[in-house]
JSON list of C-alpha atoms in Angstrom, two decimals:
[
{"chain": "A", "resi": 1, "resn": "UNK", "atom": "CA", "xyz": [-1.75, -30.60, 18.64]},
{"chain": "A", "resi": 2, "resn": "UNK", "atom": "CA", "xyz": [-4.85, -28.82, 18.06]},
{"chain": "A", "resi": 3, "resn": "UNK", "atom": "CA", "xyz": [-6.94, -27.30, 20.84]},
{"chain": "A", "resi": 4, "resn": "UNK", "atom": "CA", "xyz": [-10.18, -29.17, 19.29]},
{"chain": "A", "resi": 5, "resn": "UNK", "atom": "CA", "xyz": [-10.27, -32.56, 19.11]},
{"chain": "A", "resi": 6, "resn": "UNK", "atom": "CA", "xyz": [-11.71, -34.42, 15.75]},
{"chain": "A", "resi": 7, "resn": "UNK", "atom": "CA", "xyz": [-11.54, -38.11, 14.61]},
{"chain": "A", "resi": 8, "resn": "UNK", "atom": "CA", "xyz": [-8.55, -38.15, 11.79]},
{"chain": "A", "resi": 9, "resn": "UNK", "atom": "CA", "xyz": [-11.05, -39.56, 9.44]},
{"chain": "A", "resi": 10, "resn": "UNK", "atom": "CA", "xyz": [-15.11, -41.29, 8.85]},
{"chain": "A", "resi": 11, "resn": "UNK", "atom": "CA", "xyz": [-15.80, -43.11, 5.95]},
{"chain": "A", "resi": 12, "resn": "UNK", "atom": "CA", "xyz": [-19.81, -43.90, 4.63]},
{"chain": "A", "resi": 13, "resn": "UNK", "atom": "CA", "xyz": [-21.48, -45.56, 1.32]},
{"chain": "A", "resi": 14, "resn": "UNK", "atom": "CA", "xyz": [-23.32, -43.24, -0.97]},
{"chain": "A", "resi": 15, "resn": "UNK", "atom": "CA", "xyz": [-26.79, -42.72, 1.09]},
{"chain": "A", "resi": 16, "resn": "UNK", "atom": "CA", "xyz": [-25.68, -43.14, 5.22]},
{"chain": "A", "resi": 17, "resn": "UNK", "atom": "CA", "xyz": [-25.44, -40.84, 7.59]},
{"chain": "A", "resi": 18, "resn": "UNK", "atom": "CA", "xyz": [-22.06, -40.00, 9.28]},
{"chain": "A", "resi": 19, "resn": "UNK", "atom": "CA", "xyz": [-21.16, -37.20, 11.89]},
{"chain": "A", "resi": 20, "resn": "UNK", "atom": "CA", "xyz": [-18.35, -36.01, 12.93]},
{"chain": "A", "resi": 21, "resn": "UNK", "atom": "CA", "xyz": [-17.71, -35.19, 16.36]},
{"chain": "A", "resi": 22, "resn": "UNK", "atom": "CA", "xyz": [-15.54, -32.18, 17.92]},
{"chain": "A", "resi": 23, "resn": "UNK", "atom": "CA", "xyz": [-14.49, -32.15, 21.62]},
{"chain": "A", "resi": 24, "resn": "UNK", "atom": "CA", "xyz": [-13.41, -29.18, 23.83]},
{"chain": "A", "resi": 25, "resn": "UNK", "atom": "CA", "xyz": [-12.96, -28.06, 27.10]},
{"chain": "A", "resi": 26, "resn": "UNK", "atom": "CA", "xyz": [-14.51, -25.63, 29.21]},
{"chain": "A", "resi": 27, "resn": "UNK", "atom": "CA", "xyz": [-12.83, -22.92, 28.02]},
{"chain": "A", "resi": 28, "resn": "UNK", "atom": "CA", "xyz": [-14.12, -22.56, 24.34]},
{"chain": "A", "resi": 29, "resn": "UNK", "atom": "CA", "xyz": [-17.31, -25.30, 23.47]},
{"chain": "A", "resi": 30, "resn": "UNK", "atom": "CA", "xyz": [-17.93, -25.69, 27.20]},
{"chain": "A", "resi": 31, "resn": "UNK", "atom": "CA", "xyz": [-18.23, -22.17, 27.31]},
{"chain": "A", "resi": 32, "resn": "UNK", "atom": "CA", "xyz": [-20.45, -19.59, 25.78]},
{"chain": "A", "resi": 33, "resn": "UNK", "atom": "CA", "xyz": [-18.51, -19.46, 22.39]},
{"chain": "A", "resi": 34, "resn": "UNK", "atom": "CA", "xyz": [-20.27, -21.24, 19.83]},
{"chain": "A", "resi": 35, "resn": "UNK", "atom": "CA", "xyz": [-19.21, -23.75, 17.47]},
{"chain": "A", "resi": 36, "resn": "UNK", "atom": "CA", "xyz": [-18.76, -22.89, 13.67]},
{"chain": "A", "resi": 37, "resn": "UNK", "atom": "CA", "xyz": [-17.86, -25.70, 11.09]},
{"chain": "A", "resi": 38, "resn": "UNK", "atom": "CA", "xyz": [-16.14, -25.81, 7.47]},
{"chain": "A", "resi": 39, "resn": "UNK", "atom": "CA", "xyz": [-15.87, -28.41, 4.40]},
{"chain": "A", "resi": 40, "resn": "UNK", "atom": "CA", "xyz": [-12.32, -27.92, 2.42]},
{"chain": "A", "resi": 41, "resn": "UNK", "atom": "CA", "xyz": [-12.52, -30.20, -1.12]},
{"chain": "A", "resi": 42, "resn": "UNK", "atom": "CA", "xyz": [-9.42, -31.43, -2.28]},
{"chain": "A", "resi": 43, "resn": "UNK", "atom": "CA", "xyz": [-7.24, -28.13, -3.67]},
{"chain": "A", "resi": 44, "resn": "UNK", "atom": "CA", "xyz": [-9.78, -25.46, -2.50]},
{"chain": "A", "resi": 45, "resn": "UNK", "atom": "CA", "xyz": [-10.08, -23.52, 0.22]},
{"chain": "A", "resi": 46, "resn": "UNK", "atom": "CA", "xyz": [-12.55, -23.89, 3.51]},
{"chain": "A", "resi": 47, "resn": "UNK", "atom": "CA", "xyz": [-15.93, -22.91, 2.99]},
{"chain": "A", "resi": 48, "resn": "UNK", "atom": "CA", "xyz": [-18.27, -22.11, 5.79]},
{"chain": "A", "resi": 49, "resn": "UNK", "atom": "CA", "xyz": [-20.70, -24.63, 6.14]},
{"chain": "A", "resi": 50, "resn": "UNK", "atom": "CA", "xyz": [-22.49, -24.18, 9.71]},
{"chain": "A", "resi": 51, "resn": "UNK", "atom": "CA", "xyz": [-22.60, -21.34, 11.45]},
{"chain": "A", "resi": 52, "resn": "UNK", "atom": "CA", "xyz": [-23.76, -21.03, 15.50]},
{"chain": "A", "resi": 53, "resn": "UNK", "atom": "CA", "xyz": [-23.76, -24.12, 16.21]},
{"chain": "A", "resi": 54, "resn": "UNK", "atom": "CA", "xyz": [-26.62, -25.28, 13.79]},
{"chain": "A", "resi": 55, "resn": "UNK", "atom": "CA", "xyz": [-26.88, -22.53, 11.15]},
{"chain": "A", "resi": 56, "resn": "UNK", "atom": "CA", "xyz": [-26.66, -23.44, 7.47]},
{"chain": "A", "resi": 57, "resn": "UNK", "atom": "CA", "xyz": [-25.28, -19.96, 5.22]},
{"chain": "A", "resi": 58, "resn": "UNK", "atom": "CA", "xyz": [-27.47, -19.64, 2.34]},
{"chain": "A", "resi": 59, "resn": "UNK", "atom": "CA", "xyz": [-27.20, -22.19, 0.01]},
{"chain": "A", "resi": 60, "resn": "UNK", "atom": "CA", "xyz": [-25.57, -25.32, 1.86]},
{"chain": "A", "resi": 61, "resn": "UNK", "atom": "CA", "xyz": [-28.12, -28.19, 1.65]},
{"chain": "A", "resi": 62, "resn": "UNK", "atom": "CA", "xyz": [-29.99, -28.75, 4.71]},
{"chain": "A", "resi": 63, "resn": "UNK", "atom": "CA", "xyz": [-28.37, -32.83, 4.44]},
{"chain": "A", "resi": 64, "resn": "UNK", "atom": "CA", "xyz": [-25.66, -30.94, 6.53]},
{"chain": "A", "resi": 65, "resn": "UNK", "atom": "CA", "xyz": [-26.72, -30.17, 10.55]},
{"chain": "A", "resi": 66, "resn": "UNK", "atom": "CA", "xyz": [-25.07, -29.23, 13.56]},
{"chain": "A", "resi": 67, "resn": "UNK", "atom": "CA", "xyz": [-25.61, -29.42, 17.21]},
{"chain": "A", "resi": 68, "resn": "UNK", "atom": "CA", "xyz": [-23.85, -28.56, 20.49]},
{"chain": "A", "resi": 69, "resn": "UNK", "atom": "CA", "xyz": [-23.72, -30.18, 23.95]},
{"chain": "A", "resi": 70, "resn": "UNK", "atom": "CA", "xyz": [-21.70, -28.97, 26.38]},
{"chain": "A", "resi": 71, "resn": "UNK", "atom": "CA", "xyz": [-18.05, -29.64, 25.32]},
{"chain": "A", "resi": 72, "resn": "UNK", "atom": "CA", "xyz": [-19.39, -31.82, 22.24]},
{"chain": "A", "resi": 73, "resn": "UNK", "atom": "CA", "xyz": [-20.27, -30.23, 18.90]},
{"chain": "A", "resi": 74, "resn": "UNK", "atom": "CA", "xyz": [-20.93, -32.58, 16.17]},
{"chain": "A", "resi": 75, "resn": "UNK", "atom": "CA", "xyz": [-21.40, -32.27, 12.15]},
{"chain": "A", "resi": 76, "resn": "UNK", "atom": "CA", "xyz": [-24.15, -34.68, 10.53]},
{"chain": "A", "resi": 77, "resn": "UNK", "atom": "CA", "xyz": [-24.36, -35.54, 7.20]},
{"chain": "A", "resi": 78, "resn": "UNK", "atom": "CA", "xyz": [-27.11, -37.52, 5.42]},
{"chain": "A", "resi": 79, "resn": "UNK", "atom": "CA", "xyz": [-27.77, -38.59, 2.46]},
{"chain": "A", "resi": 80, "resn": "UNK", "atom": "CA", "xyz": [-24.50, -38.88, 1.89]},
{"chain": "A", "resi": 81, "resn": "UNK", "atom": "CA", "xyz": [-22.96, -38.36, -1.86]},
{"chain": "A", "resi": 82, "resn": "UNK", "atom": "CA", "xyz": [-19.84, -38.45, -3.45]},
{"chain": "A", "resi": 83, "resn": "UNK", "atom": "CA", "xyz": [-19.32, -34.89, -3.38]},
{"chain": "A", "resi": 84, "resn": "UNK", "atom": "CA", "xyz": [-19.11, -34.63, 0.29]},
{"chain": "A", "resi": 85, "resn": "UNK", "atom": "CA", "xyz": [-15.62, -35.90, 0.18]},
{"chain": "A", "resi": 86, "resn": "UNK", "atom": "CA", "xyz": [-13.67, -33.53, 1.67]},
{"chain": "A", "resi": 87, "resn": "UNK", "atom": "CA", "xyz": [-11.89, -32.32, 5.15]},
{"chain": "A", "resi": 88, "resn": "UNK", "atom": "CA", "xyz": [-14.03, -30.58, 7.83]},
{"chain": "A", "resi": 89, "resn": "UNK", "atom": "CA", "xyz": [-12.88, -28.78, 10.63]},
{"chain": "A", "resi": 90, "resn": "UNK", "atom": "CA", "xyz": [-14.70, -26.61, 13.78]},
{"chain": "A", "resi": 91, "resn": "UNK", "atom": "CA", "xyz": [-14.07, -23.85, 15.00]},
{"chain": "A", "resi": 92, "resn": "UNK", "atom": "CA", "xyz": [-14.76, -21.85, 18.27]},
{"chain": "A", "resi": 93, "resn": "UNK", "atom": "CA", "xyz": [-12.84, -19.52, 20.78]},
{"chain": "A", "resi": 94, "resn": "UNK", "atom": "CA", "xyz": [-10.91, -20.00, 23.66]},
{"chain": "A", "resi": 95, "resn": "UNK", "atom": "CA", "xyz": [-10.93, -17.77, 26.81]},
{"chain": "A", "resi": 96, "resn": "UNK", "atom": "CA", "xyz": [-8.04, -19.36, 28.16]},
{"chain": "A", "resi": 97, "resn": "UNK", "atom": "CA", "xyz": [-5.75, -18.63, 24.68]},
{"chain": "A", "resi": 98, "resn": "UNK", "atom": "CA", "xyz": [-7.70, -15.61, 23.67]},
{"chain": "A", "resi": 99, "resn": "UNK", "atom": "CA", "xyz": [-8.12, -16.88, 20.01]},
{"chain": "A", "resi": 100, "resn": "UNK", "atom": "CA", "xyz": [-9.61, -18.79, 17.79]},
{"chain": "A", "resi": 101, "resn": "UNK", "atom": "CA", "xyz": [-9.07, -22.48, 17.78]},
{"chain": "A", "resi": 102, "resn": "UNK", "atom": "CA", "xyz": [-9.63, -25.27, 15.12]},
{"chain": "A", "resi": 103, "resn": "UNK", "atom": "CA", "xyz": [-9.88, -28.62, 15.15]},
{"chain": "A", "resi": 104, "resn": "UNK", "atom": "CA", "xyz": [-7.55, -31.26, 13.26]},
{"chain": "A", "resi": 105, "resn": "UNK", "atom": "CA", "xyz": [-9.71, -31.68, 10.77]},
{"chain": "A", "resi": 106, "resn": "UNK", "atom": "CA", "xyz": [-11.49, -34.97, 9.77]},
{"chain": "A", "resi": 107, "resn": "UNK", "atom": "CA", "xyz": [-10.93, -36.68, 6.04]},
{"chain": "A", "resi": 108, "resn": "UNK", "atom": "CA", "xyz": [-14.73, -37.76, 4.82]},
{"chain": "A", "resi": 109, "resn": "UNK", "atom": "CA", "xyz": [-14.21, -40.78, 2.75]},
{"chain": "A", "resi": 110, "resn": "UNK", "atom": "CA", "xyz": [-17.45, -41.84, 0.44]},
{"chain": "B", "resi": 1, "resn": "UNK", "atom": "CA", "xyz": [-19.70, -11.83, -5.33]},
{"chain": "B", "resi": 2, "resn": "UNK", "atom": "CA", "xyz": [-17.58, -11.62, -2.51]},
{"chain": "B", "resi": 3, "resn": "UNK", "atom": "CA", "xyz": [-13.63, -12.05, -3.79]},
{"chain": "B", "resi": 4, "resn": "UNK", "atom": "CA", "xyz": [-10.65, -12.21, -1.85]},
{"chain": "B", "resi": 5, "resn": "UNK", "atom": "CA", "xyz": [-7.73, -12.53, -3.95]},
{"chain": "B", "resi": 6, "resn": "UNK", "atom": "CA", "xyz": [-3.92, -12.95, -2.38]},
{"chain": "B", "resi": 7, "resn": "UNK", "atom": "CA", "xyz": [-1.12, -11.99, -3.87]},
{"chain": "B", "resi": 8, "resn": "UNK", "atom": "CA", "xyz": [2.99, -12.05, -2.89]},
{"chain": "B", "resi": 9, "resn": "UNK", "atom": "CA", "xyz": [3.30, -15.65, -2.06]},
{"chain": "B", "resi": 10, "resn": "UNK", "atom": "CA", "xyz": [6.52, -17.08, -2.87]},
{"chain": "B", "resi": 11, "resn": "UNK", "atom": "CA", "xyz": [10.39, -18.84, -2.18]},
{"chain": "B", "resi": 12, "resn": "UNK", "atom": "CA", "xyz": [12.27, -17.31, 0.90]},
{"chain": "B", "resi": 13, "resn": "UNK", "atom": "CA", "xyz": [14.95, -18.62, 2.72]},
{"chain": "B", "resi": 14, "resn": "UNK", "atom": "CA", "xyz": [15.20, -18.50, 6.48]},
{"chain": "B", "resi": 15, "resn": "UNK", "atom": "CA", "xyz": [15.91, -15.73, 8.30]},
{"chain": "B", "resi": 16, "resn": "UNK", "atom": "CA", "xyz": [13.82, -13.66, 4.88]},
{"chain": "B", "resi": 17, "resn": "UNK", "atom": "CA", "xyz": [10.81, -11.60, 4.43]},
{"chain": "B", "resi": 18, "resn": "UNK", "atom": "CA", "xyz": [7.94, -11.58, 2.12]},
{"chain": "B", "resi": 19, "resn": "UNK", "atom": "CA", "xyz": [4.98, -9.35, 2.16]},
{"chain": "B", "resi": 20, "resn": "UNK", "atom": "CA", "xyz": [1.46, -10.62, 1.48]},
{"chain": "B", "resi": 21, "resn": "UNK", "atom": "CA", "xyz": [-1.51, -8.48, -0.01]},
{"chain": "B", "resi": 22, "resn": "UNK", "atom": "CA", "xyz": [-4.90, -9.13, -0.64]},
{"chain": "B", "resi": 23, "resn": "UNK", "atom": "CA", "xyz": [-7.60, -7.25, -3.14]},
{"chain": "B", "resi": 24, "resn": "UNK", "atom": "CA", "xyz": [-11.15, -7.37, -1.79]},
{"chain": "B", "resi": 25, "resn": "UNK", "atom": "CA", "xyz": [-14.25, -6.75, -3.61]},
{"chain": "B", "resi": 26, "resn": "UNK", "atom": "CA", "xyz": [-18.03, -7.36, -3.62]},
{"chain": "B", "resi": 27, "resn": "UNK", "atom": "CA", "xyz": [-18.95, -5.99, 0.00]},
{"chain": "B", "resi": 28, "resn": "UNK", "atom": "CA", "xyz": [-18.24, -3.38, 2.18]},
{"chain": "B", "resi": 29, "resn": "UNK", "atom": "CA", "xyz": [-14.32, -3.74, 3.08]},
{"chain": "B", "resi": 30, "resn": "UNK", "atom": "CA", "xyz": [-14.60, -0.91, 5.89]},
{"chain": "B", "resi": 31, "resn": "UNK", "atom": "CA", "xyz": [-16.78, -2.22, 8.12]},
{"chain": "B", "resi": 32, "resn": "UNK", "atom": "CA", "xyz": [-15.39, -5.59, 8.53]},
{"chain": "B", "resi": 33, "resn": "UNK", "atom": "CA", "xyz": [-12.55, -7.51, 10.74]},
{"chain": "B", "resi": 34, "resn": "UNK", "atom": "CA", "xyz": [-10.37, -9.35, 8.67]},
{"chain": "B", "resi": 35, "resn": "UNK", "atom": "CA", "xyz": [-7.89, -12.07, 9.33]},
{"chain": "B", "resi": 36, "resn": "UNK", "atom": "CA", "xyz": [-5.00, -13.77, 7.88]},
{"chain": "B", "resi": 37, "resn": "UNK", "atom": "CA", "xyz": [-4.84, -17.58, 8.29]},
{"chain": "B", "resi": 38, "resn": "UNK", "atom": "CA", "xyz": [-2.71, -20.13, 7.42]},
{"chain": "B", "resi": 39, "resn": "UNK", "atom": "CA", "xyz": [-2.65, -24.02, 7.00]},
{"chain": "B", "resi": 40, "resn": "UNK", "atom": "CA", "xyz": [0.70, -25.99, 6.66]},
{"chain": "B", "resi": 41, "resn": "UNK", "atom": "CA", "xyz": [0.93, -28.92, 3.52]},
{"chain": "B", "resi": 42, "resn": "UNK", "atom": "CA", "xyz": [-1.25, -31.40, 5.39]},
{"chain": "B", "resi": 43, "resn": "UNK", "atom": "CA", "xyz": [-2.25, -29.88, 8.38]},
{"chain": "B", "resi": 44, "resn": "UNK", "atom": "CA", "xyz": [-4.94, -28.06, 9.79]},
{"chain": "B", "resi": 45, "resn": "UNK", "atom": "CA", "xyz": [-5.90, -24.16, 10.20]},
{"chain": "B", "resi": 46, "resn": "UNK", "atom": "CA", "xyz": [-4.29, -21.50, 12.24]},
{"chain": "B", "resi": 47, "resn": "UNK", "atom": "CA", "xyz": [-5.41, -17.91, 12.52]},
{"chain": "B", "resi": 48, "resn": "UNK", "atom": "CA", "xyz": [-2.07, -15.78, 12.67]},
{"chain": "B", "resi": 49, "resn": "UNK", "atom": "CA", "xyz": [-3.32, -12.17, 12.55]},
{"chain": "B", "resi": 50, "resn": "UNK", "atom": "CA", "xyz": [-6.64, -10.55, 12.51]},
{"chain": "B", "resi": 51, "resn": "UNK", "atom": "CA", "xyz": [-7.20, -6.54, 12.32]},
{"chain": "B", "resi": 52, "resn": "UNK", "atom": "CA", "xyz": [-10.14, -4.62, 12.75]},
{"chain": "B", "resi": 53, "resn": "UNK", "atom": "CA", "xyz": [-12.48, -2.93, 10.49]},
{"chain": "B", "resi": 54, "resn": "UNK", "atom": "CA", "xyz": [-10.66, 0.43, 10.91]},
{"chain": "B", "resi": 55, "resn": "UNK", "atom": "CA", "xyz": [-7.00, -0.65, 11.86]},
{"chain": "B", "resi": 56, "resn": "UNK", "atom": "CA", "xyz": [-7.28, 0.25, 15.34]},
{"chain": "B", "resi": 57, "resn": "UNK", "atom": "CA", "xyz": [-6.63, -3.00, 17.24]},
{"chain": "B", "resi": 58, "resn": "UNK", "atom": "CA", "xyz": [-4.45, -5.62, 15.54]},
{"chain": "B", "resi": 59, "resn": "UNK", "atom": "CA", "xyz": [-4.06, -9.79, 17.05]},
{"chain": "B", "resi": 60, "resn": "UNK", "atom": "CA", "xyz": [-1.43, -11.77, 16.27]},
{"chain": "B", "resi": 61, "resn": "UNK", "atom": "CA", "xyz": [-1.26, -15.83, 17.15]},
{"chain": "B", "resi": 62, "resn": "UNK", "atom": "CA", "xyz": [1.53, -16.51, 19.33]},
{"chain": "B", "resi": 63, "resn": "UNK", "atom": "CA", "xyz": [3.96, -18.10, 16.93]},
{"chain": "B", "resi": 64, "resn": "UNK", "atom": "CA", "xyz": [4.02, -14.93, 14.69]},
{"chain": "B", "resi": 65, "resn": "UNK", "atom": "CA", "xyz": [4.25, -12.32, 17.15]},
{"chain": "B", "resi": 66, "resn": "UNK", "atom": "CA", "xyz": [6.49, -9.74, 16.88]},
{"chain": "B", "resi": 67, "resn": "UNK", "atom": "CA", "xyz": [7.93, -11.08, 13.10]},
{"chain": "B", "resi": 68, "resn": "UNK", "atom": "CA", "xyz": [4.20, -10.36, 11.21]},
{"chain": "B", "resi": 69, "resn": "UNK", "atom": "CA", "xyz": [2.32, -7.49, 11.40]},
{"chain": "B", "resi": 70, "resn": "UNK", "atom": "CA", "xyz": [-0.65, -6.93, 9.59]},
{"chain": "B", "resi": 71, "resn": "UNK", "atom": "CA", "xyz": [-2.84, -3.98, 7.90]},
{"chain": "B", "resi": 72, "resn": "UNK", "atom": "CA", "xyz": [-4.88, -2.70, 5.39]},
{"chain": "B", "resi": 73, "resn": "UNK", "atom": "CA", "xyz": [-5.77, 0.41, 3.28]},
{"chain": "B", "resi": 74, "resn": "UNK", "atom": "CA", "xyz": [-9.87, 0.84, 3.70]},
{"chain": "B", "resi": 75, "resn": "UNK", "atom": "CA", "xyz": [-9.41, 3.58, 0.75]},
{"chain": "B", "resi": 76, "resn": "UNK", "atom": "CA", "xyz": [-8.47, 0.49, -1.61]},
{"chain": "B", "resi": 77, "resn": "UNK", "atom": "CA", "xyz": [-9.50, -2.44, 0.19]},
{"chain": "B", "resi": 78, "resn": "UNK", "atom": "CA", "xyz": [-6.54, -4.20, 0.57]},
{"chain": "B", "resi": 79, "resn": "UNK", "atom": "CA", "xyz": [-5.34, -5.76, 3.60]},
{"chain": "B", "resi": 80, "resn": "UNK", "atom": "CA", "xyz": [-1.43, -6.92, 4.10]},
{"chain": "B", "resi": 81, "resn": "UNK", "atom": "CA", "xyz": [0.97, -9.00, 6.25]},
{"chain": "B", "resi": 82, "resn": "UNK", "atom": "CA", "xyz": [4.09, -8.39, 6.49]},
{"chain": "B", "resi": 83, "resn": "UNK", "atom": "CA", "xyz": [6.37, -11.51, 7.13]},
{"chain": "B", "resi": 84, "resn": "UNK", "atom": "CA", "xyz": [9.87, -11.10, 8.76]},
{"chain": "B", "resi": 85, "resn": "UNK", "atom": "CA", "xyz": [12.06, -13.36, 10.08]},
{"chain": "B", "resi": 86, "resn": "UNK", "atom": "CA", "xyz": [10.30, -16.31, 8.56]},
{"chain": "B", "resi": 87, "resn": "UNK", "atom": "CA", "xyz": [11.37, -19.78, 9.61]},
{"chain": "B", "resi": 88, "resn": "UNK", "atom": "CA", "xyz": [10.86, -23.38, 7.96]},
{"chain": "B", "resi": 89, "resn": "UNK", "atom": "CA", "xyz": [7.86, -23.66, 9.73]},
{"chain": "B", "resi": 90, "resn": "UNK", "atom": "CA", "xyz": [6.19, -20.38, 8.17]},
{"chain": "B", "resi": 91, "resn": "UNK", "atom": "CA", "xyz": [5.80, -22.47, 5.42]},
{"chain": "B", "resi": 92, "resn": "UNK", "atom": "CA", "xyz": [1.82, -22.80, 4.80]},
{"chain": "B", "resi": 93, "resn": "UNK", "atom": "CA", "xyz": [-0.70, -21.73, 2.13]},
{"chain": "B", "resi": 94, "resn": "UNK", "atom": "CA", "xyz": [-2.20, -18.16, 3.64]},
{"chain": "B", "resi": 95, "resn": "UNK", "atom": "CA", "xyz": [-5.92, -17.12, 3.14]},
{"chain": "B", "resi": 96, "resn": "UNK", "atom": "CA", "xyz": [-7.41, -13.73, 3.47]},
{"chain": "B", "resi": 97, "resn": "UNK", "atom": "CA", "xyz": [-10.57, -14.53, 5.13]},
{"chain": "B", "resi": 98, "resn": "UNK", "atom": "CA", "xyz": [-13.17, -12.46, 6.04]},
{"chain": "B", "resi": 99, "resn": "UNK", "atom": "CA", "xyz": [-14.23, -12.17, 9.21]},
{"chain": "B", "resi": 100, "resn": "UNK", "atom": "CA", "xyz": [-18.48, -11.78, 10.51]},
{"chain": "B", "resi": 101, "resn": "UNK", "atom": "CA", "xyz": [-19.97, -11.65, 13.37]},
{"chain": "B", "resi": 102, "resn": "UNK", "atom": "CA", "xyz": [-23.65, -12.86, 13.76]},
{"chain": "B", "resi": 103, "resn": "UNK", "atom": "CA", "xyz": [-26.60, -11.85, 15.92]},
{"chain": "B", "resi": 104, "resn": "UNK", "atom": "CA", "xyz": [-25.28, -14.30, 18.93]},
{"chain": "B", "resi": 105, "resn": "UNK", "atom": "CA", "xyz": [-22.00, -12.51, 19.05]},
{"chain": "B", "resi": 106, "resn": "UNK", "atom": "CA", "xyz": [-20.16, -15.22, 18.38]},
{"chain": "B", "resi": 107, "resn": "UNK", "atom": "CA", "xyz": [-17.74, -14.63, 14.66]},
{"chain": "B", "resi": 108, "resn": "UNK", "atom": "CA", "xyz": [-16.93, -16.93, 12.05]},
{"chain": "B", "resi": 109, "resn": "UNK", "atom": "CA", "xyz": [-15.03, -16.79, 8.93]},
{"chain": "B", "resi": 110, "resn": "UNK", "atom": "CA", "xyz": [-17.48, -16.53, 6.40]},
{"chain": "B", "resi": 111, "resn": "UNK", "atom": "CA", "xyz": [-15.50, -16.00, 2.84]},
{"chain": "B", "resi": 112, "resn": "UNK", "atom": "CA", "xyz": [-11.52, -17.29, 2.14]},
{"chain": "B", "resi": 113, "resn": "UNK", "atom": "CA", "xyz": [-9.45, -16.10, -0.26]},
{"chain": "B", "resi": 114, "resn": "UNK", "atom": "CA", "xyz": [-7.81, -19.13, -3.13]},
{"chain": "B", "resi": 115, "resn": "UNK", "atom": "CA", "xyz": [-4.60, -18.94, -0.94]},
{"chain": "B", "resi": 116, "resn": "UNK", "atom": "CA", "xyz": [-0.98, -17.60, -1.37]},
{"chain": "B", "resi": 117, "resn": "UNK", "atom": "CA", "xyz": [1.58, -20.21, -1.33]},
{"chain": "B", "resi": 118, "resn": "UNK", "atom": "CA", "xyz": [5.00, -19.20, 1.23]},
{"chain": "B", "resi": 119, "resn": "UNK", "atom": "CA", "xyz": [7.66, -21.78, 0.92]},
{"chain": "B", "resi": 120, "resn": "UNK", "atom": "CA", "xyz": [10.33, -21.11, 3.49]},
{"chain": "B", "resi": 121, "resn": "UNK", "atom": "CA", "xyz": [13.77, -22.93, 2.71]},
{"chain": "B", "resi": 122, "resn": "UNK", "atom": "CA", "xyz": [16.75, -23.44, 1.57]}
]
């Protein structure tokens, strides 16, 4: 049971826009601790994607965005394309556990 | 080119021990925190140790504590965990990861190794 909560999966056609959504408590996202996210394609490992809540790392196409509300974070992605398929998981800290904590992960079907 | 590169993975049985390293290259091993974390066939991520830059404070996620202990060699940029006890559910692919910390103060894991596979059975 992770401490993050994430839909299992989202599917989209070649072109939409999906997001996928990441729910905490007030203990990590309701909290000061900011939200990171990470794509995994199939046999490789995670990859940061979005940093501080909305910060792309050099190099990740800005069709990726992130935002934060309270205990909601949630990962957009337009312009969606067949490479996107993949797992994505957040990430933040928890004051309660004194760690990190993920999320399930969500399977992005194009 | 930041590389991360895992090594020792293998077969154990229960109750058996296996000690993980990892080579680092392409930035400046020192001055970072660096974590081990793991993620079981089909499940998600779970940070089970993370050391600072120098070796002075070590964290370990509860379900490891007092069986792995991790560490690292700044003089060849290598950072370790050594697995005891393991159990069925030690089983997991386990990434060296980098850890950063941005301007904000929060820290994310900005570079993972490929993996090392640990298969804990029978």
């Amino acid at each position: 049971q992770s401490v993050l909560t994430q839909p299992p999966s989202v599917s989209g056609a070649p072109g939409q826009i999906v997001t996928i959504s990441c729910t905490g408590t007030s203990s990590n996202l309701g909290s000061i601790y900011a939200v990171h996210w990470y794509q995994q394609l199939p046999g490789a490992p995670p990859k940061l994607l979005i940093h501080s809540n909305t910060i792309r790392p050099s190099g990740v196409p800005d069709r990726f965005s992130g935002s934060k509300s309270g205990t909601l974070a949630s990962l957009a992605i337009t312009g969606l394309q067949a490479e996107d398929e993949a797992d994505y998981f957040c990430q933040s800290y928890d004051s309660g556990l004194r760690n990190v904590v993920f999320g399930g992960g969500t399977k992005l079907t194009v | 080119e930041v590389q991360l590169v895992e090594s020792g993975g293998g077969l154990v049985q229960p109750g058996g021990s296996l000690r993980l390293s990892c080579e680092a290259s392409g930035f400046s091993f020192r001055r970072d925190w660096m974590s081990w974390i793991r993620q079981a066939p089909g499940k998600g991520l779970e940070r089970v140790a993370n050391i600072k830059s120098d070796g002075s404070e070590k964290y370990y996620g509860g379900s490891v504590q007092g069986r792995f202990t991790i560490s690292r060699d700044n003089r060849k940029n290598s950072l370790s965990l050594q697995m005891n006890s393991l159990k069925v559910d030690d089983t997991a692919i386990y990434f060296c990861v980098r850890d950063v910390t941005y301007a904000s103060g929060s820290y994310a894991f900005e570079n993972w190794g490929q993996g090392a596979v640990v298969t804990v059975s029978s």
